[in-house]
Coordinates of C-alpha atoms and ligand atoms in Angstrom, one line a residue:
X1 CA 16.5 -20.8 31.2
X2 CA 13.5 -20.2 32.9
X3 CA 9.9 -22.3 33.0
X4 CA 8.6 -18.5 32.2
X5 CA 10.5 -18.1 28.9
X6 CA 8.4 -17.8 25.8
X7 CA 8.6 -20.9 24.0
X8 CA 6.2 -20.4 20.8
X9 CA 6.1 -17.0 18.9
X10 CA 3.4 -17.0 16.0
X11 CA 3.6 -14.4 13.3
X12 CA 0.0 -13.8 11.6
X13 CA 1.2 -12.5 8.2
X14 CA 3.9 -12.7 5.6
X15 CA 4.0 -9.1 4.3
X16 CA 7.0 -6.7 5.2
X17 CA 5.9 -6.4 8.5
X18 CA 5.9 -10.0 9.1
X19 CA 8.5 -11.1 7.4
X20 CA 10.8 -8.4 9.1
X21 CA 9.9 -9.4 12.4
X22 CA 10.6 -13.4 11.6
X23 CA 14.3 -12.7 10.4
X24 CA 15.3 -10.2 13.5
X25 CA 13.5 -12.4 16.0
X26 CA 14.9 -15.7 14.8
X27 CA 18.4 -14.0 14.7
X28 CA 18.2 -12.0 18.1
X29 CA 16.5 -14.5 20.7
X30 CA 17.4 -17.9 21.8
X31 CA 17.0 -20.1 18.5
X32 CA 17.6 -24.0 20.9
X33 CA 14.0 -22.1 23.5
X34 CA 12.2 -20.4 21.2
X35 CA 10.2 -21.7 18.1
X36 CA 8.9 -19.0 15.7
X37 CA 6.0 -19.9 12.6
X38 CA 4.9 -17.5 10.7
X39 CA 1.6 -17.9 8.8
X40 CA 0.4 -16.5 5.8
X41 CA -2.1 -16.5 3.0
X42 CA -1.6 -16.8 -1.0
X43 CA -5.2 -16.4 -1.4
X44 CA -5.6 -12.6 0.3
X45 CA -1.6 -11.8 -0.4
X46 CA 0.1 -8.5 0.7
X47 CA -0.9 -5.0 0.0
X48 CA 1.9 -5.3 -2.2
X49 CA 3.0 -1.4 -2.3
X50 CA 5.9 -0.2 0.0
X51 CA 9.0 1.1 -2.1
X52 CA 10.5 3.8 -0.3
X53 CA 12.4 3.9 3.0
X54 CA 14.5 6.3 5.3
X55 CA 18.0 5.9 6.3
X56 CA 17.3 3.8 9.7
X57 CA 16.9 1.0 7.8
X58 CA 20.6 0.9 7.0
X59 CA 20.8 0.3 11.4
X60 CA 17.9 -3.1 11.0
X61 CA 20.1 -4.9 7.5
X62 CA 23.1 -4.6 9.6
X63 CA 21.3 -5.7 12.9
X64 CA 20.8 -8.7 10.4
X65 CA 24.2 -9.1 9.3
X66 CA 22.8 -7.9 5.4
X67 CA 25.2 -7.0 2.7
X68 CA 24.4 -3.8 1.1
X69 CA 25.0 -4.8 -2.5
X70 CA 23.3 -8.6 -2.2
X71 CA 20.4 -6.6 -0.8
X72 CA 20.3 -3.8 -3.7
X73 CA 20.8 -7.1 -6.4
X74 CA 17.9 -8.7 -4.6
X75 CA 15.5 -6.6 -4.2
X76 CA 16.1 -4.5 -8.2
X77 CA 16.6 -2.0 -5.4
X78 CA 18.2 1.9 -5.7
X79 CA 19.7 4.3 -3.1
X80 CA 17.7 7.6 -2.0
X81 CA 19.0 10.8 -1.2
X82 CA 15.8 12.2 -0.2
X83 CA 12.6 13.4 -1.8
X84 CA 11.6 16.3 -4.4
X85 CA 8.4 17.8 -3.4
X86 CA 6.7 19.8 -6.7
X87 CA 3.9 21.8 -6.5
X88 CA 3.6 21.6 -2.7
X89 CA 4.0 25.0 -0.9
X90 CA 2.8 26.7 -4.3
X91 CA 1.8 25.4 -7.5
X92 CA 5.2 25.7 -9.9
X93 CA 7.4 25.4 -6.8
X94 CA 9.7 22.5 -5.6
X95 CA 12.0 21.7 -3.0
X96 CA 13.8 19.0 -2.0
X97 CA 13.8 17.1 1.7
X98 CA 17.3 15.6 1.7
X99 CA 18.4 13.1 3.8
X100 CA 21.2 14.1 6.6
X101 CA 22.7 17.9 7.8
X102 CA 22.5 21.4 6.4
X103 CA 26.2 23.0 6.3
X104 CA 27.8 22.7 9.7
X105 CA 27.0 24.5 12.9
X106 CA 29.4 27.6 13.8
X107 CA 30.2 28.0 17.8
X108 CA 27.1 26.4 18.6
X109 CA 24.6 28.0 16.0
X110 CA 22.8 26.1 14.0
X111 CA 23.2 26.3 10.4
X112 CA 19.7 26.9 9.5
X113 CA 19.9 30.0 11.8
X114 CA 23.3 31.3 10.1
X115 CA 21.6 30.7 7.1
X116 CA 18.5 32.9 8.5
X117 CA 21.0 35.7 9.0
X118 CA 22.9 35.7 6.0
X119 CA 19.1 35.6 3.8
X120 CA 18.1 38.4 5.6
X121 CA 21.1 40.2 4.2
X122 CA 21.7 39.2 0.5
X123 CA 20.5 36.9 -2.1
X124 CA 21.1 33.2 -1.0
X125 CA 20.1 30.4 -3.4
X126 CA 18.0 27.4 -1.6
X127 CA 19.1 25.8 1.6
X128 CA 19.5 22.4 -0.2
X129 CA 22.8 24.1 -1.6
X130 CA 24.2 23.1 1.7
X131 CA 23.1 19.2 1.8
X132 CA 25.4 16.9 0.4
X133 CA 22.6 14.8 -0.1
X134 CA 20.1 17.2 -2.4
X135 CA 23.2 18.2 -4.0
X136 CA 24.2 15.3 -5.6
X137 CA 20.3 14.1 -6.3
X138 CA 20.2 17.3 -8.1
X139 CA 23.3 16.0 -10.5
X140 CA 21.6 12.0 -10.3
X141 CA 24.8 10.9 -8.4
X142 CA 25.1 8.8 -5.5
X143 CA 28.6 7.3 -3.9
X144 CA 28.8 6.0 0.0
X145 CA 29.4 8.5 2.1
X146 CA 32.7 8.8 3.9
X147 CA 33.6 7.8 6.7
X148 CA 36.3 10.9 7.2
X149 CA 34.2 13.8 9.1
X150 CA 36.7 16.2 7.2
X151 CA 35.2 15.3 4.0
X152 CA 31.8 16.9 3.3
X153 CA 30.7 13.6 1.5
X154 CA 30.5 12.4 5.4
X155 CA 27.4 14.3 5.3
X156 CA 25.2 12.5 3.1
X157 CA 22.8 10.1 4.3
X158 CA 20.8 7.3 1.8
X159 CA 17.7 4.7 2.4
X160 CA 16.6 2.7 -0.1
X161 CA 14.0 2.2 -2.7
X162 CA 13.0 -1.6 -3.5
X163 CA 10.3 -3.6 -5.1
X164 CA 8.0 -4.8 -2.0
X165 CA 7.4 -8.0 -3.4
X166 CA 11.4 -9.0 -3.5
X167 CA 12.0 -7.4 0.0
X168 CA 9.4 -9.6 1.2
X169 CA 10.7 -13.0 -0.8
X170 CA 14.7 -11.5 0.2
X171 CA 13.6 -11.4 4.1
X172 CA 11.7 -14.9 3.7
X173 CA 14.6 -16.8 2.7
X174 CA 16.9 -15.0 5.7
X175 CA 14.5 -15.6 8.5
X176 CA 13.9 -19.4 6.9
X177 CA 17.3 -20.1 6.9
X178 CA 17.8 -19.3 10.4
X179 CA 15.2 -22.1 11.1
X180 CA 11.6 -20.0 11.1
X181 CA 8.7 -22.3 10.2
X182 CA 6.3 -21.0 7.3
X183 CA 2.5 -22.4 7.2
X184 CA 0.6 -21.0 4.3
X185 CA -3.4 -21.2 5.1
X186 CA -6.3 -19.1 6.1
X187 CA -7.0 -18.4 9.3
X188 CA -10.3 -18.2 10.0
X189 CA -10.5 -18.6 13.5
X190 CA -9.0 -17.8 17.3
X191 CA -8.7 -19.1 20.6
X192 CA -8.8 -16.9 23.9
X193 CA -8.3 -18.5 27.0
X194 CA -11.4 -17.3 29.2
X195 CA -9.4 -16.7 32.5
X196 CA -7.3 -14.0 31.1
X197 CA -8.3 -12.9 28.0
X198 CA -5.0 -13.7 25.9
X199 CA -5.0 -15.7 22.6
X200 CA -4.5 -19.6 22.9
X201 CA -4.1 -20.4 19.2
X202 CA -5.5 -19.8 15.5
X203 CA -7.1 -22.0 13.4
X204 CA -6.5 -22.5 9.7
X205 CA -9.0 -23.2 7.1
X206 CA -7.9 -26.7 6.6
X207 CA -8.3 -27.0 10.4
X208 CA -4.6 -26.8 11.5
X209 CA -4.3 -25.2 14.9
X210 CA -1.0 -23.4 16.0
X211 CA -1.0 -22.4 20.0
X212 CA 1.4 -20.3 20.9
X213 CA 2.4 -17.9 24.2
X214 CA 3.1 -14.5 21.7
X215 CA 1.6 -13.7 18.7
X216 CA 2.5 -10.9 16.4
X217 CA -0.1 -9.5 14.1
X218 CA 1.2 -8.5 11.2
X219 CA -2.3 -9.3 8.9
X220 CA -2.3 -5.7 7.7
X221 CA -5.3 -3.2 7.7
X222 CA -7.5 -6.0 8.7
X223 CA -5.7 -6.4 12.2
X224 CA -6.9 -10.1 12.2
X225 CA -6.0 -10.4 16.1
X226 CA -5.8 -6.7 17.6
X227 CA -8.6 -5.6 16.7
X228 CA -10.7 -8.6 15.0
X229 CA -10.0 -10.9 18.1
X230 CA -9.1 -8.6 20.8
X231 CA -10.9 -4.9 19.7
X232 CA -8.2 -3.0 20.6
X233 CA -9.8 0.2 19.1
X234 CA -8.4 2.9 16.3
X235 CA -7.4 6.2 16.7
X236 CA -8.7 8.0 13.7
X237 CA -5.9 10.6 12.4
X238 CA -7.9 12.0 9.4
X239 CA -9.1 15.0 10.3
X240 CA -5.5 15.9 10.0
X241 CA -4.4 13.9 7.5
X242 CA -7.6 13.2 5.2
X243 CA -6.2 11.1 2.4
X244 CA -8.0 7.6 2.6
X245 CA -7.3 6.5 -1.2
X246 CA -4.4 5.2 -3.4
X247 CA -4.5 3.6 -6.9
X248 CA -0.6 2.3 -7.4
X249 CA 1.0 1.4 -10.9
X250 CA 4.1 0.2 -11.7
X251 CA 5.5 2.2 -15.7
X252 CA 8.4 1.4 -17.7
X253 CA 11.0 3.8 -18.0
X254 CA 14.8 4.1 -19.5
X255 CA 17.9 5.5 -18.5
X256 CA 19.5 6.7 -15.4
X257 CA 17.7 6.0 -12.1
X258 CA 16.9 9.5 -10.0
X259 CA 18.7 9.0 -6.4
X260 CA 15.0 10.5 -4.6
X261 CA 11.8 9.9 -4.7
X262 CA 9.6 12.5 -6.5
X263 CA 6.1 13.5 -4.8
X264 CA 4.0 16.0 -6.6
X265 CA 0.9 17.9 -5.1
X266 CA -2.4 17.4 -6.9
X267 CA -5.5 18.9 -6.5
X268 CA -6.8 16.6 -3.5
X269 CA -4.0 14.5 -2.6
X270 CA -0.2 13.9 -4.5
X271 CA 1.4 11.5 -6.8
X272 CA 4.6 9.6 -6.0
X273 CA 7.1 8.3 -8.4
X274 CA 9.6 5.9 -7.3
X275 CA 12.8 5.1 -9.2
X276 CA 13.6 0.7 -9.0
X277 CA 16.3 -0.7 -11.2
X278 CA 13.8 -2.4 -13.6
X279 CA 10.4 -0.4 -13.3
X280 CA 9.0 3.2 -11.8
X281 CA 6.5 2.9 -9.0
X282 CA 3.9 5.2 -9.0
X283 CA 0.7 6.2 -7.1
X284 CA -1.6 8.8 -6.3
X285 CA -2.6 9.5 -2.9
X286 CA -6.0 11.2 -2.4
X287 CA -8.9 12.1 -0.2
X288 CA -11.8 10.7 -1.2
X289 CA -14.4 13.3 0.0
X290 CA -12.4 15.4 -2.8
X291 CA -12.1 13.0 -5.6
X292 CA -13.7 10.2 -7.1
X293 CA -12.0 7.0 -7.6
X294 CA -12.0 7.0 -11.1
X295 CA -10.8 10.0 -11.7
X296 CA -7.7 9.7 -9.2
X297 CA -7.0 6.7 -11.5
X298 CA -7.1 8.8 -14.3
X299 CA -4.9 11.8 -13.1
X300 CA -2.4 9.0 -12.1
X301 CA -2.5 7.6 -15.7
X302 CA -2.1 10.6 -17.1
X303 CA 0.7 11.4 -15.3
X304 CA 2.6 8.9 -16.0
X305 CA 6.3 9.0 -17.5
X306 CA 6.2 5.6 -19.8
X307 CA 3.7 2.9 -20.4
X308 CA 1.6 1.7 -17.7
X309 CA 2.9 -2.0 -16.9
X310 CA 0.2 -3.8 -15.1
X311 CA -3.5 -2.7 -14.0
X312 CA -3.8 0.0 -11.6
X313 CA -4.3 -1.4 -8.2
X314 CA -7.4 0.9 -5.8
X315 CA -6.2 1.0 -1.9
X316 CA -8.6 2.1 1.1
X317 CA -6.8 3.2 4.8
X318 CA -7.8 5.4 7.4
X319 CA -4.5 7.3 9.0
X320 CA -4.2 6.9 12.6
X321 CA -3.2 3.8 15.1
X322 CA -4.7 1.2 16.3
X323 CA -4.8 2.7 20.5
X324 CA -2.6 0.1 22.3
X325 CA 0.0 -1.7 19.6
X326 CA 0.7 -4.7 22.2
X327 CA -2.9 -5.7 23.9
X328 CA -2.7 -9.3 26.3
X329 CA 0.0 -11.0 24.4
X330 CA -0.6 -9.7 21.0
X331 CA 1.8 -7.0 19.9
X332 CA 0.6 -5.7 16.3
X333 CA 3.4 -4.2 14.0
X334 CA 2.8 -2.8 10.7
X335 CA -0.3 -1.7 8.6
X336 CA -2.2 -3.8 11.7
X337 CA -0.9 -1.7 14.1
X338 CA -1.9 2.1 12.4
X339 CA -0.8 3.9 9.4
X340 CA 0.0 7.4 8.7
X341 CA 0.2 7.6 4.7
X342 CA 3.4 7.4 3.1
X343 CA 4.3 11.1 2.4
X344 CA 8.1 10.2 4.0
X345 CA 8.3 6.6 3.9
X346 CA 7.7 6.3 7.3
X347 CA 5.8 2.6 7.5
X348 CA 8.7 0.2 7.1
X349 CA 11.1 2.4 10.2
X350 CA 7.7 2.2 12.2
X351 CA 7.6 -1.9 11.7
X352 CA 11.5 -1.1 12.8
X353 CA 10.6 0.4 15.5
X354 CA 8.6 -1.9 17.0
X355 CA 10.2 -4.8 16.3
X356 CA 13.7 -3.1 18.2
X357 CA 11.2 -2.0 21.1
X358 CA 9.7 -5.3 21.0
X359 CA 13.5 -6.6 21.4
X360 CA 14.5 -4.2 24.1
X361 CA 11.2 -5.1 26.3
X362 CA 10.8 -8.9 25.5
X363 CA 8.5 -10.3 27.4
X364 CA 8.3 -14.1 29.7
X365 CA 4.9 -16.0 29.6
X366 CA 3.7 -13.6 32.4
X367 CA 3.5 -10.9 30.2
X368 CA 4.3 -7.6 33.0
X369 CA 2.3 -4.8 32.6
X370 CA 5.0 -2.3 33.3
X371 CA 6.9 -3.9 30.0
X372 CA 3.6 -3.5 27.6
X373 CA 3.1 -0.1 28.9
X374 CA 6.3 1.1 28.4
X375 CA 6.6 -0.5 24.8
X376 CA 2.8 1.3 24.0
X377 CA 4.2 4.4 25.4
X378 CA 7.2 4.3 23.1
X379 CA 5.1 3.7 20.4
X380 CA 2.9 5.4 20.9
X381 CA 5.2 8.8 21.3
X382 CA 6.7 7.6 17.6
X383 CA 3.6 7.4 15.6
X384 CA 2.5 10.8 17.5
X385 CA 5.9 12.2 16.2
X386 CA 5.9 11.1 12.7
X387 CA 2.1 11.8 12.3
X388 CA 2.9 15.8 13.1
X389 CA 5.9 15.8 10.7
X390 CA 3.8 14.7 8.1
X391 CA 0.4 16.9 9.0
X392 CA 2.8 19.8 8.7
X393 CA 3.7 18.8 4.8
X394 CA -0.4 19.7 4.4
X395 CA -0.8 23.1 7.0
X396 CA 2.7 24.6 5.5
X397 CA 0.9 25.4 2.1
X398 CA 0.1 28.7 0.4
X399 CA -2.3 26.9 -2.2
X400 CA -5.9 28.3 -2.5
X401 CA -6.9 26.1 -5.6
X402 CA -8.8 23.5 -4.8
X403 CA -11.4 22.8 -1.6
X404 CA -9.0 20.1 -0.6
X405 CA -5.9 22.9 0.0
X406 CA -8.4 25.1 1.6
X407 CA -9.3 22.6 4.0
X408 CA -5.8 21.3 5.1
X409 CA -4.0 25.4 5.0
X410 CA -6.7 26.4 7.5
X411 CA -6.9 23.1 9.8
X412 CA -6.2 23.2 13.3
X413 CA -3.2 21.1 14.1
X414 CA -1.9 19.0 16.8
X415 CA -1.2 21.1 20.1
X416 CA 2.2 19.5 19.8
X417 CA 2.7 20.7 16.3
X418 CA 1.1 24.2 16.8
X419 CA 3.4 25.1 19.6
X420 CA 6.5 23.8 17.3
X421 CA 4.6 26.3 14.1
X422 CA 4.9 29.0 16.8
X423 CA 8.6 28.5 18.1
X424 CA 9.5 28.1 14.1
X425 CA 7.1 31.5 13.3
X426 CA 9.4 33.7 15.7
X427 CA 12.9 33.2 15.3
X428 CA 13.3 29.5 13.5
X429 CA 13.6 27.9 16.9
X430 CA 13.2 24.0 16.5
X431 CA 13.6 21.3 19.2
X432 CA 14.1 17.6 18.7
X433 CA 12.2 15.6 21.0
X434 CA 14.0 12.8 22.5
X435 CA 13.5 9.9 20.5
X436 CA 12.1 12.1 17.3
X437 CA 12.5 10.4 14.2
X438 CA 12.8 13.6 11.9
X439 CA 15.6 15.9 13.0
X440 CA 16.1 19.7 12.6
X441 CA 17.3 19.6 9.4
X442 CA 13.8 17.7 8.0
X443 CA 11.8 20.2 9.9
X444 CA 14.0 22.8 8.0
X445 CA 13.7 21.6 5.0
X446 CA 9.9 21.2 4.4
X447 CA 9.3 24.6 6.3
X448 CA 11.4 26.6 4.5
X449 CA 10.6 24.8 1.4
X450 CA 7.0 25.4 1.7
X451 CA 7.4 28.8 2.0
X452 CA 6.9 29.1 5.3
X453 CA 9.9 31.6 6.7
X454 CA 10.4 32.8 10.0
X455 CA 10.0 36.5 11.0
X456 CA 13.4 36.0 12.5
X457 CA 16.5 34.5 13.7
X458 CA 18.4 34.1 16.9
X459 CA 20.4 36.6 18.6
X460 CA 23.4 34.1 18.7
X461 CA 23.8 34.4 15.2
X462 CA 23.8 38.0 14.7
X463 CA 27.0 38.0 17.0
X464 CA 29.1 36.0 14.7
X465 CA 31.6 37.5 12.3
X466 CA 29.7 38.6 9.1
X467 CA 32.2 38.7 6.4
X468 CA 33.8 35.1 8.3
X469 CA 30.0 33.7 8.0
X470 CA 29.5 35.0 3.9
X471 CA 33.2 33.4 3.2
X472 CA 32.2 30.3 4.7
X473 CA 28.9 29.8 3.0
X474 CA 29.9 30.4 0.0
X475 CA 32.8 27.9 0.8
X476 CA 31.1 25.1 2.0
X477 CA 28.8 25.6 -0.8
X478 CA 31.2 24.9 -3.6
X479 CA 32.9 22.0 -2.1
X480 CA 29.8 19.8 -1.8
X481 CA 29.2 20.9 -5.6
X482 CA 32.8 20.0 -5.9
X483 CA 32.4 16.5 -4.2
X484 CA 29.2 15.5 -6.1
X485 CA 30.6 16.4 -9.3
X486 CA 32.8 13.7 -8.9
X487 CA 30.4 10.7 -7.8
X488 CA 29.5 8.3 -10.0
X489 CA 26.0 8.5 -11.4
X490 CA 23.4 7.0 -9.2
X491 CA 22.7 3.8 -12.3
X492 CA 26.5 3.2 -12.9
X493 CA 27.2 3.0 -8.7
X494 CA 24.5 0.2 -9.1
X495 CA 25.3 -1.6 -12.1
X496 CA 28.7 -1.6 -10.3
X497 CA 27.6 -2.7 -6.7
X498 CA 25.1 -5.4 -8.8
X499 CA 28.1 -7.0 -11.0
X500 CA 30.3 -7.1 -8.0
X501 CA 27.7 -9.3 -6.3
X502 CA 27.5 -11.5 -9.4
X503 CA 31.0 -12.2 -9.6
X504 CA 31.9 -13.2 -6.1
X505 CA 28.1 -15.5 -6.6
X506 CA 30.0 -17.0 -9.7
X507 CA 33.4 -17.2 -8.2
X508 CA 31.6 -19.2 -5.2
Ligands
LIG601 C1 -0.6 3.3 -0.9 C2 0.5 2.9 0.1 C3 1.8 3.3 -0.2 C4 2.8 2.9 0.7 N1 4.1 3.3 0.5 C5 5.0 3.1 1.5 C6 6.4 3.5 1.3 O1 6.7 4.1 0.3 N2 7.2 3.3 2.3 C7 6.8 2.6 3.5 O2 7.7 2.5 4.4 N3 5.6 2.1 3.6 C8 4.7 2.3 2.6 N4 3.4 1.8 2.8 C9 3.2 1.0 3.9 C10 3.7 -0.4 3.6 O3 3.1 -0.9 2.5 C11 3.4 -1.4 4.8 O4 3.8 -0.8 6.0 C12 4.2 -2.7 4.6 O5 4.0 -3.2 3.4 C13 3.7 -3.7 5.7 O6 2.5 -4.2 5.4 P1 2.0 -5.4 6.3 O7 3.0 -6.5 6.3 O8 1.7 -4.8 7.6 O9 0.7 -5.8 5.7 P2 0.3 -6.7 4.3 O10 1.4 -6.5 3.3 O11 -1.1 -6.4 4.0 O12 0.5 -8.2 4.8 C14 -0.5 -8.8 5.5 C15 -0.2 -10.3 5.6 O13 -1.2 -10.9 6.5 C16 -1.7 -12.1 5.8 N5 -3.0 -12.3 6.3 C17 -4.0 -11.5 6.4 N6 -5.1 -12.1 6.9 C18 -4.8 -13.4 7.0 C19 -5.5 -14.6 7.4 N7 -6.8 -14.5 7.7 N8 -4.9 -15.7 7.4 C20 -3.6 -15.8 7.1 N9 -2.8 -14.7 6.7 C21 -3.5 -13.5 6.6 C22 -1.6 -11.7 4.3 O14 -1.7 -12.9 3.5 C23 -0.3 -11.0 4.3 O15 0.7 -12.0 4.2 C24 2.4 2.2 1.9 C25 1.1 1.8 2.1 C26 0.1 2.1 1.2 C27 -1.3 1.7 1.5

């Protein structure tokens, strides 16, 4: 061990992003050197929303040694096979952006571009035919996929939706198990040590002091040490992506929980509906230059599919990131560290993220440069990424009704989205960037969906056998019908999963 090790890690905030740091860091580094608290406040709580996830979160439960199941029971929590986008490219259309492949690639063509070709010559039905994910969301099933490649139920690919609050209380008890300290207060004040500008320690209200050599600011939008302490400085996102607004309410429902999340364009913003084993989440999302607050809260209540079951809850956020996530020997992760709006979920991998890069590039007390760069780099590129994949749910429209759809169809995009619009425009050309979190088939999905269709298709896939492409279309089209038919349905697979954990808690 050396005298440069980090001894004293403190975690400013107990929301996801804080308590998903405290159980990987606690579990990954040194438990007999290093001493993590976390500190959090009753009195200003959590932003409390947060329900819908992507598949890489399967990677961080089993970096944590989570069982599936316990976590599903624990967190009223349900699978999801993707999302069902209404009213986006169109008013009266819908798509759906399913998790995991489109069909299978033939001598090095992509599927997407067989499917081009074969469009171009007869009536095909929507490329979600050929997701084993959208097609059993479509039927409300869900099984595990398998881990035969043969099988085309290897294909599908599942996240999770859970109730924030019990994601938060389920990572509490993991991380305090493994020995991290809690401290509920305020803090009101901190420490920077004058000869090099890092942060000495916090104060709490009650005038506690906690030092420490890291700190990890996880105090949400307010980004108590980053930018209150430190000020970093914020990369505003919004002329791209101008929702700033969102009034969340949980509603009762009955009956068989959808596998997807459902997201419906309104006329400034959308409306999300979340499936949970006991309750639907819902919100609306919204720019407020195109919509008063009140009547946001009133399209969302209108919209609703059973009784309202608590007060709406009114949200404020500027999209963008805060410019360096890790500044002196603060790194910031979650809603302190930037935010893109959660038209895919994307928040919860981004705390991920961080906290695997924070792993990966852990620094000693002597914080190197090179280390923080890289990690802000990283970062930096993955915000950047996800941020274009979501601006592109907003250009990729063919709605005219409102000012807000006028604004975002004729907005000039990212240079780094543009140039990907252009390769797409030609021939459906799409390259994943290295460590891109959305793959080819998510680009395919929304583009297509949206109505946006290439002018072409590559020459490679012109050269393959036409009546050996039709056959196999058709083929691999029926058996993923053929496997979904016979999953369970997406509540029963849950009961199940939930009862199984019961019984081996009662035969304990
Ligand atoms: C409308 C909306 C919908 C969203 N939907 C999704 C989604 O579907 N999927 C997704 O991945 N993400 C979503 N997100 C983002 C997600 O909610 C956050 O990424 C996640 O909850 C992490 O929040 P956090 O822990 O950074 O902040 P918070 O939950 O705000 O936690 C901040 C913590 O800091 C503490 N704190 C603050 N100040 C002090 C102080 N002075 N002293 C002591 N403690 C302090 C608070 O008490 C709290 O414990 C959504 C966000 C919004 C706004």
């Amino acid at each position: 061990m050396s005298e440069h090790n980090i001894h004293e890690i403190v975690i400013v905030g107990g929301g996801t992003a804080g308590w998903m740091a405290a159980a990987a860091l606690v579990r990954l580094l040194d438990r007999g050197s290093t001493n993590i608290t976390l500190i959090e406040s009753d009195e200003i709580g959590t932003v409390g929303v947060g329900e819908a996830t992507i598949p890489p979160l399967i990677a961080y439960n089993r970096m944590l040694g989570i069982n599936e199941d316990e976590f599903v029971a624990a967190t009223r929590g349900t699978f999801k096979l993707g999302i069902e986008f209404v009213d986006w490219g169109a008013v009266g259309e819908r798509y759906f952006h399913p998790f995991g492949p489109h069909g299978q690639d033939f001598h090095g063509v992509h599927f997407h571009q067989i499917y081009l070709r074969e469009r171009a010559r007869r009536k095909l039905g929507d490329i979600g035919d050929w997701s084993m994910s959208a097609t059993a969301a479509a039927l409300g099933r869900y099984a595990r996929p398998a881990p035969d490649a043969a099988l085309p139920l290897s294909q599908l690919a599942y996240a999770f939706h859970f109730d924030a609050g019990l994601y938060a209380r389920f990572l509490r008890g993991l991380a305090e198990r493994d020995g991290v300290r809690r401290l509920e207060g305020k803090i009101v004040d901190a420490k920077l040590d004058e000869s090099n500008g890092q942060v000495e320690e916090v104060t709490l209200a009650d005038g506690t002091s906690v030092a420490g050599d890291l700190f990890i600011d996880c105090s949400g939008f307010r980004g108590l040490l980053i930018e209150g302490k430190l000020g970093t400085g914020y990369e505003d996102w919004s002329q791209w992506l101008p929702c700033d607004r969102a009034v969340a309410v949980p509603s009762a429902y009955a009956g068989q929980p959808d596998p997807f999340t459902r997201s419906t364009a309104r006329s400034a913003g959308w409306q999300w509906r979340i499936p949970l084993q006991h309750r639907m989440g819902n919100g609306i999302v919204y720019s407020s230059s195109h919509l008063a607050d009140a009547d946001a809260e009133a399209l969302l209540l209108a919209n609703l599919e059973g009784e309202a079951l608590a007060e709406p809850r009114r949200l404020s956020f500027k999209a963008g990131r805060r410019r360096l996530a890790w500044n002196g020997n603060v790194v910031s992760l979650g809603l302190s560290s930037g935010f893109i709006e959660p038209l895919e979920s994307t928040s919860i991998h981004l705390i991920q993220s961080g906290i695997v890069k924070l792993l990966a590039l852990f620094p000693d007390k002597r914080f190197n440069p090179v280390e923080r760069d890289e990690y802000n780099r990283q970062m930096k590129d993955v915000y950047e990424d996800a941020r274009d994949f979501i601006i592109l749910h907003y250009k990729a429209t063919r709605r005219d009704d409102s000012e807000f759809w006028n604004y975002c169809r004729t907005m000039d995009v990212p240079d780094s989205l543009q140039r990907k619009l252009e390769l797409w425009q030609a021939k459906g050309r799409l390259f994943r960037e290295q460590h891109e979190l959305f793959g080819t088939a998510s680009w395919v999905a929304v583009l297509l969906g949206q109505g946006m269709v290439p002018q072409g298709h590559e020459p490679a896939a012109d050269a393959l056998d036409k009546d050996m492409i039709a056959d196999a279309l058709d083929k691999m089209r029926l058996s993923y019908q053929r496997m979904a038919e016979h999953m369970p349905m997406h509540g029963d697979f849950i009961a199940n999963a939930c009862a199984q954990v019961e019984g081996s808690a009662d035969a304990a």
